[in-house]
Amino acid sequence: MHPRFALPRCNVDTARGRSRDPGMLFKPTLATALAVLPAALAAPVVEERQAPCQAVRVFLARGSVEPYPGRQSKIVSAVCSGLSSCGYEDIQYPATYENYCSSVSTGIANGIRQLTAYAARCPNAKLVLTGYSQGGHVVGDILGGGGGNFQGCTQATSAGLNPATSPGNKIAAAIRFGDVRQAGAQSYNTGTGAFGNGIWRREGSQLQSLNRFSSVLRSWCLAGDQVCNTAGTLDPRAHTSYFDVFSTEAGAWVKTKLRL
């Protein structure tokens, strides 16, 4: 059992709630995502459209059944630490593993809409994407496109962003943790599970499209996390440990891409 955790603030107010653990897939299948605590998903505070522009804006796609913003609040803190103009917003989506493909599709559509709106309103801002578990799937599909059929789940086809035009060319860094769609042995993979494949491995044109962003992309996977490394020996703690282990490292890497 995992205890409730407090949700820190980083330049925006955020709602608080209880979390079910989005955690461990004990078998390599979408249907076996295990939640060990009851969820009360809190609604996020929506950014005011006329709020001042920030030099760095982090867009966060939380893991399955996490309340906003979930464990990645530690990433936001690491990225924004020491920066005078930095904040974040949550990508609005259900993050459920029931109706998983519909949930992901909503995250993709809303994520692209939110990125596009912020880039248009604040054209000098540097945008950062971060996604965990199902949120890693969302971030990958925002960049590389998605869709298809898998284990009875049908996801609508969507195109990835163009790295040469806005908002794609405003993305300074994109990071993922425990990505459902990890393709092993990519240049941006890191961690002990870097060579593993996720439950729904990205391949073909969707992988080629994602790899257009390889210079700004980093993806963490632990060997014992069967969400991103299906062939690994299960470590039940691996999928939920990323932000205790890698937040400082990830924040420092993002800052190398911001070049502020």
Coordinates of C-alpha atoms in Angstrom, one line a residue:
M1 CA 0.0 0.0 0.0
H2 CA 1.2 3.5 -0.8
P3 CA 0.5 6.4 1.5
R4 CA -1.3 9.5 0.4
F5 CA 1.1 12.2 -0.7
A6 CA 0.9 16.0 -0.7
L7 CA 0.9 17.8 -4.0
P8 CA 3.3 20.7 -4.0
R9 CA 2.7 24.0 -5.8
C10 CA 4.9 25.4 -8.6
N11 CA 3.7 28.8 -9.8
V12 CA 0.1 27.6 -10.2
D13 CA -2.5 26.5 -7.6
T14 CA -3.4 22.9 -7.8
A15 CA -6.2 20.8 -6.4
R16 CA -5.5 18.1 -3.9
G17 CA -6.9 14.7 -3.7
R18 CA -6.3 11.1 -2.8
S19 CA -4.5 8.8 -5.3
R20 CA -4.9 5.3 -6.3
D21 CA -1.5 4.0 -7.3
P22 CA -1.3 4.1 -11.1
G23 CA 1.3 1.5 -10.7
M24 CA 2.3 -1.9 -11.4
L25 CA 1.2 -4.0 -14.4
F26 CA 2.0 -7.4 -13.1
K27 CA 1.6 -8.9 -16.5
P28 CA 2.4 -7.2 -19.8
T29 CA -1.2 -6.3 -20.7
L30 CA -3.2 -3.1 -20.5
A31 CA -6.0 -4.9 -18.6
T32 CA -3.8 -5.7 -15.6
A33 CA -3.0 -2.3 -14.4
L34 CA -3.3 -2.5 -10.6
A35 CA -4.7 0.2 -8.4
V36 CA -4.2 -0.2 -4.7
L37 CA -5.8 2.9 -3.2
P38 CA -9.2 4.4 -4.0
A39 CA -9.2 7.5 -6.2
A40 CA -10.9 10.8 -5.9
L41 CA -9.7 12.6 -8.9
A42 CA -9.5 16.3 -8.2
A43 CA -10.2 18.8 -10.9
P44 CA -7.2 21.0 -11.8
V45 CA -7.3 24.8 -11.7
V46 CA -7.5 26.0 -15.3
E47 CA -5.1 28.7 -16.2
E48 CA -6.5 32.1 -16.8
R49 CA -6.2 33.0 -20.4
Q50 CA -4.8 36.4 -19.7
A51 CA -2.2 35.2 -17.1
P52 CA 1.3 36.6 -17.8
C53 CA 3.4 34.5 -20.2
Q54 CA 6.3 32.5 -18.7
A55 CA 9.7 31.9 -20.2
V56 CA 9.3 28.2 -19.5
R57 CA 6.0 26.3 -19.5
V58 CA 5.8 22.6 -18.5
F59 CA 2.9 20.6 -19.8
L60 CA 2.3 17.5 -17.6
A61 CA 0.5 14.3 -18.5
R62 CA -0.2 12.4 -15.3
G63 CA -0.3 8.6 -14.9
S64 CA -3.4 6.4 -14.7
V65 CA -5.8 7.4 -11.9
E66 CA -3.5 9.9 -10.4
P67 CA -5.0 13.2 -9.2
Y68 CA -3.6 16.3 -10.9
P69 CA -0.7 16.8 -11.1
G70 CA 0.5 13.4 -9.7
R71 CA 4.0 12.3 -9.0
Q72 CA 5.5 14.5 -11.7
S73 CA 5.1 17.6 -9.5
K74 CA 8.6 16.7 -8.5
I75 CA 9.7 17.1 -12.1
V76 CA 8.1 20.5 -12.3
S77 CA 9.9 21.6 -9.1
A78 CA 13.3 20.3 -10.5
V79 CA 12.8 22.1 -13.8
C80 CA 11.5 25.4 -12.3
S81 CA 14.0 25.5 -9.5
G82 CA 16.2 28.6 -9.9
L83 CA 14.2 29.9 -12.9
S84 CA 12.5 33.3 -12.5
S85 CA 9.8 32.6 -15.0
C86 CA 8.6 29.0 -15.0
G87 CA 5.3 27.3 -14.4
Y88 CA 3.2 24.4 -15.5
E89 CA -0.3 23.2 -16.5
D90 CA -1.9 19.8 -16.5
I91 CA -2.9 18.2 -19.8
Q92 CA -6.6 17.7 -19.3
Y93 CA -7.6 14.1 -19.8
P94 CA -9.3 11.3 -17.8
A95 CA -6.2 9.2 -17.2
T96 CA -8.3 6.1 -16.7
Y97 CA -7.4 2.5 -17.6
E98 CA -11.0 1.7 -18.1
N99 CA -11.7 3.0 -21.7
Y100 CA -7.9 3.4 -22.0
C101 CA -7.8 4.2 -25.7
S102 CA -10.5 6.9 -25.4
S103 CA -8.6 8.4 -22.4
V104 CA -5.4 8.6 -24.3
S105 CA -7.1 10.1 -27.4
T106 CA -8.6 12.8 -25.2
G107 CA -5.1 13.5 -23.8
I108 CA -3.6 13.8 -27.2
A109 CA -6.3 16.2 -28.5
N110 CA -6.3 18.3 -25.4
G111 CA -2.5 18.3 -25.1
I112 CA -2.1 19.6 -28.7
R113 CA -4.8 22.2 -28.2
Q114 CA -3.2 23.4 -25.0
L115 CA 0.3 23.5 -26.5
T116 CA -1.0 25.3 -29.6
A117 CA -2.9 27.9 -27.5
Y118 CA 0.1 28.7 -25.3
A119 CA 2.5 28.9 -28.1
A120 CA 0.2 31.3 -30.0
R121 CA -0.3 33.5 -26.9
C122 CA 3.3 33.4 -25.7
P123 CA 5.4 32.9 -28.8
N124 CA 8.7 33.4 -27.0
A125 CA 8.0 30.7 -24.4
K126 CA 10.0 27.4 -24.3
L127 CA 7.7 24.5 -23.9
V128 CA 8.5 21.3 -22.0
L129 CA 6.4 18.1 -22.1
T130 CA 6.5 15.4 -19.3
G131 CA 4.5 12.2 -19.2
Y132 CA 4.4 9.2 -16.8
S133 CA 3.0 5.8 -17.6
Q134 CA -0.3 6.4 -19.6
G135 CA 0.9 10.0 -19.7
G136 CA 4.1 8.9 -21.4
H137 CA 1.9 7.3 -24.0
V138 CA 0.0 10.6 -24.4
V139 CA 3.2 12.6 -24.8
G140 CA 4.7 10.1 -27.3
D141 CA 1.6 10.3 -29.4
I142 CA 1.4 14.1 -29.3
L143 CA 4.9 14.1 -30.8
G144 CA 4.8 11.0 -33.0
G145 CA 1.2 10.3 -33.7
G146 CA -0.8 7.4 -32.5
G147 CA -3.7 5.1 -33.1
G148 CA -4.5 1.5 -33.8
N149 CA -5.8 -1.7 -32.2
F150 CA -4.2 -3.5 -29.3
Q151 CA -5.6 -6.1 -26.9
G152 CA -9.2 -5.1 -27.7
C153 CA -8.4 -1.4 -27.3
T154 CA -9.1 0.8 -30.4
Q155 CA -7.4 4.2 -30.4
A156 CA -8.3 6.8 -33.0
T157 CA -5.6 7.7 -35.5
S158 CA -3.9 11.0 -34.8
A159 CA -1.0 12.9 -36.4
G160 CA 2.1 14.0 -34.5
L161 CA 3.3 17.5 -34.2
N162 CA 5.6 18.9 -36.9
P163 CA 9.0 19.8 -35.4
A164 CA 9.4 22.6 -38.0
T165 CA 6.2 24.5 -37.2
S166 CA 4.5 25.8 -34.0
P167 CA 3.9 24.4 -31.5
G168 CA 6.3 21.6 -32.4
N169 CA 9.2 24.0 -32.9
K170 CA 8.6 25.6 -29.5
I171 CA 9.2 22.3 -27.6
A172 CA 12.6 22.5 -25.9
A173 CA 12.4 19.2 -24.1
A174 CA 10.1 16.2 -23.8
I175 CA 10.5 13.5 -21.1
R176 CA 8.7 10.3 -20.3
F177 CA 8.8 7.8 -17.5
G178 CA 7.6 4.2 -17.6
D179 CA 6.2 4.7 -21.1
V180 CA 3.5 2.2 -22.2
R181 CA 4.7 2.5 -25.8
Q182 CA 8.5 2.3 -25.3
A183 CA 10.5 1.0 -28.3
G184 CA 13.8 -0.4 -27.1
A185 CA 17.3 0.7 -28.0
Q186 CA 16.4 4.3 -29.1
S187 CA 19.0 7.0 -28.7
Y188 CA 16.9 8.9 -26.2
N189 CA 16.1 5.8 -23.9
T190 CA 17.9 5.7 -20.6
G191 CA 17.8 3.6 -17.4
T192 CA 18.3 -0.1 -16.8
G193 CA 15.3 -0.9 -19.0
A194 CA 16.4 1.2 -22.0
F195 CA 16.6 -1.7 -24.3
G196 CA 13.2 -3.1 -23.4
N197 CA 9.9 -2.8 -25.3
G198 CA 6.7 -1.5 -23.7
I199 CA 3.3 -3.2 -23.5
W200 CA 2.2 -1.5 -26.7
R201 CA 5.5 -1.0 -28.6
R202 CA 5.8 2.0 -30.9
E203 CA 6.9 1.0 -34.3
G204 CA 6.7 1.8 -38.0
S205 CA 5.7 5.3 -39.1
Q206 CA 4.7 6.3 -35.6
L207 CA 8.3 5.5 -34.4
Q208 CA 9.8 7.3 -37.3
S209 CA 7.6 10.3 -36.7
L210 CA 8.5 10.4 -33.0
N211 CA 12.2 10.2 -33.8
R212 CA 12.0 13.5 -35.5
F213 CA 12.0 14.9 -32.0
S214 CA 14.9 12.7 -30.8
S215 CA 17.2 15.6 -30.1
V216 CA 14.8 17.0 -27.4
L217 CA 13.5 13.7 -26.1
R218 CA 14.5 11.5 -23.1
S219 CA 12.7 8.4 -21.8
W220 CA 13.4 6.6 -18.5
C221 CA 12.7 3.0 -18.0
L222 CA 13.7 0.6 -15.2
A223 CA 14.4 -3.0 -15.9
G224 CA 11.8 -4.2 -13.4
D225 CA 9.0 -2.0 -14.8
Q226 CA 7.0 -4.3 -17.0
V227 CA 5.0 -1.4 -18.4
C228 CA 8.0 -0.2 -20.4
N229 CA 10.1 -3.4 -20.3
T230 CA 7.8 -6.4 -20.7
A231 CA 10.7 -8.9 -20.8
G232 CA 12.1 -7.8 -17.4
T233 CA 11.7 -9.6 -14.1
L234 CA 9.0 -7.7 -12.2
D235 CA 10.0 -5.4 -9.5
P236 CA 6.7 -4.2 -8.0
R237 CA 8.3 -0.9 -6.8
A238 CA 9.9 0.0 -10.1
H239 CA 6.9 1.7 -11.9
T240 CA 6.3 4.1 -9.0
S241 CA 9.8 4.9 -8.1
Y242 CA 10.9 7.1 -11.0
F243 CA 10.4 10.5 -9.3
D244 CA 12.2 9.5 -6.1
V245 CA 15.2 8.4 -8.1
F246 CA 15.3 10.5 -11.3
S247 CA 13.7 13.9 -10.6
T248 CA 16.9 15.8 -10.1
E249 CA 18.6 14.1 -13.1
A250 CA 15.6 14.8 -15.3
G251 CA 15.3 18.4 -14.3
A252 CA 19.0 19.0 -14.9
W253 CA 18.7 17.4 -18.4
V254 CA 15.8 19.6 -19.3
K255 CA 17.7 22.6 -18.3
T256 CA 20.5 21.7 -20.7
K257 CA 17.9 21.9 -23.4
L258 CA 16.4 25.1 -22.2
R259 CA 19.7 26.9 -22.6
L260 CA 18.6 29.9 -20.5

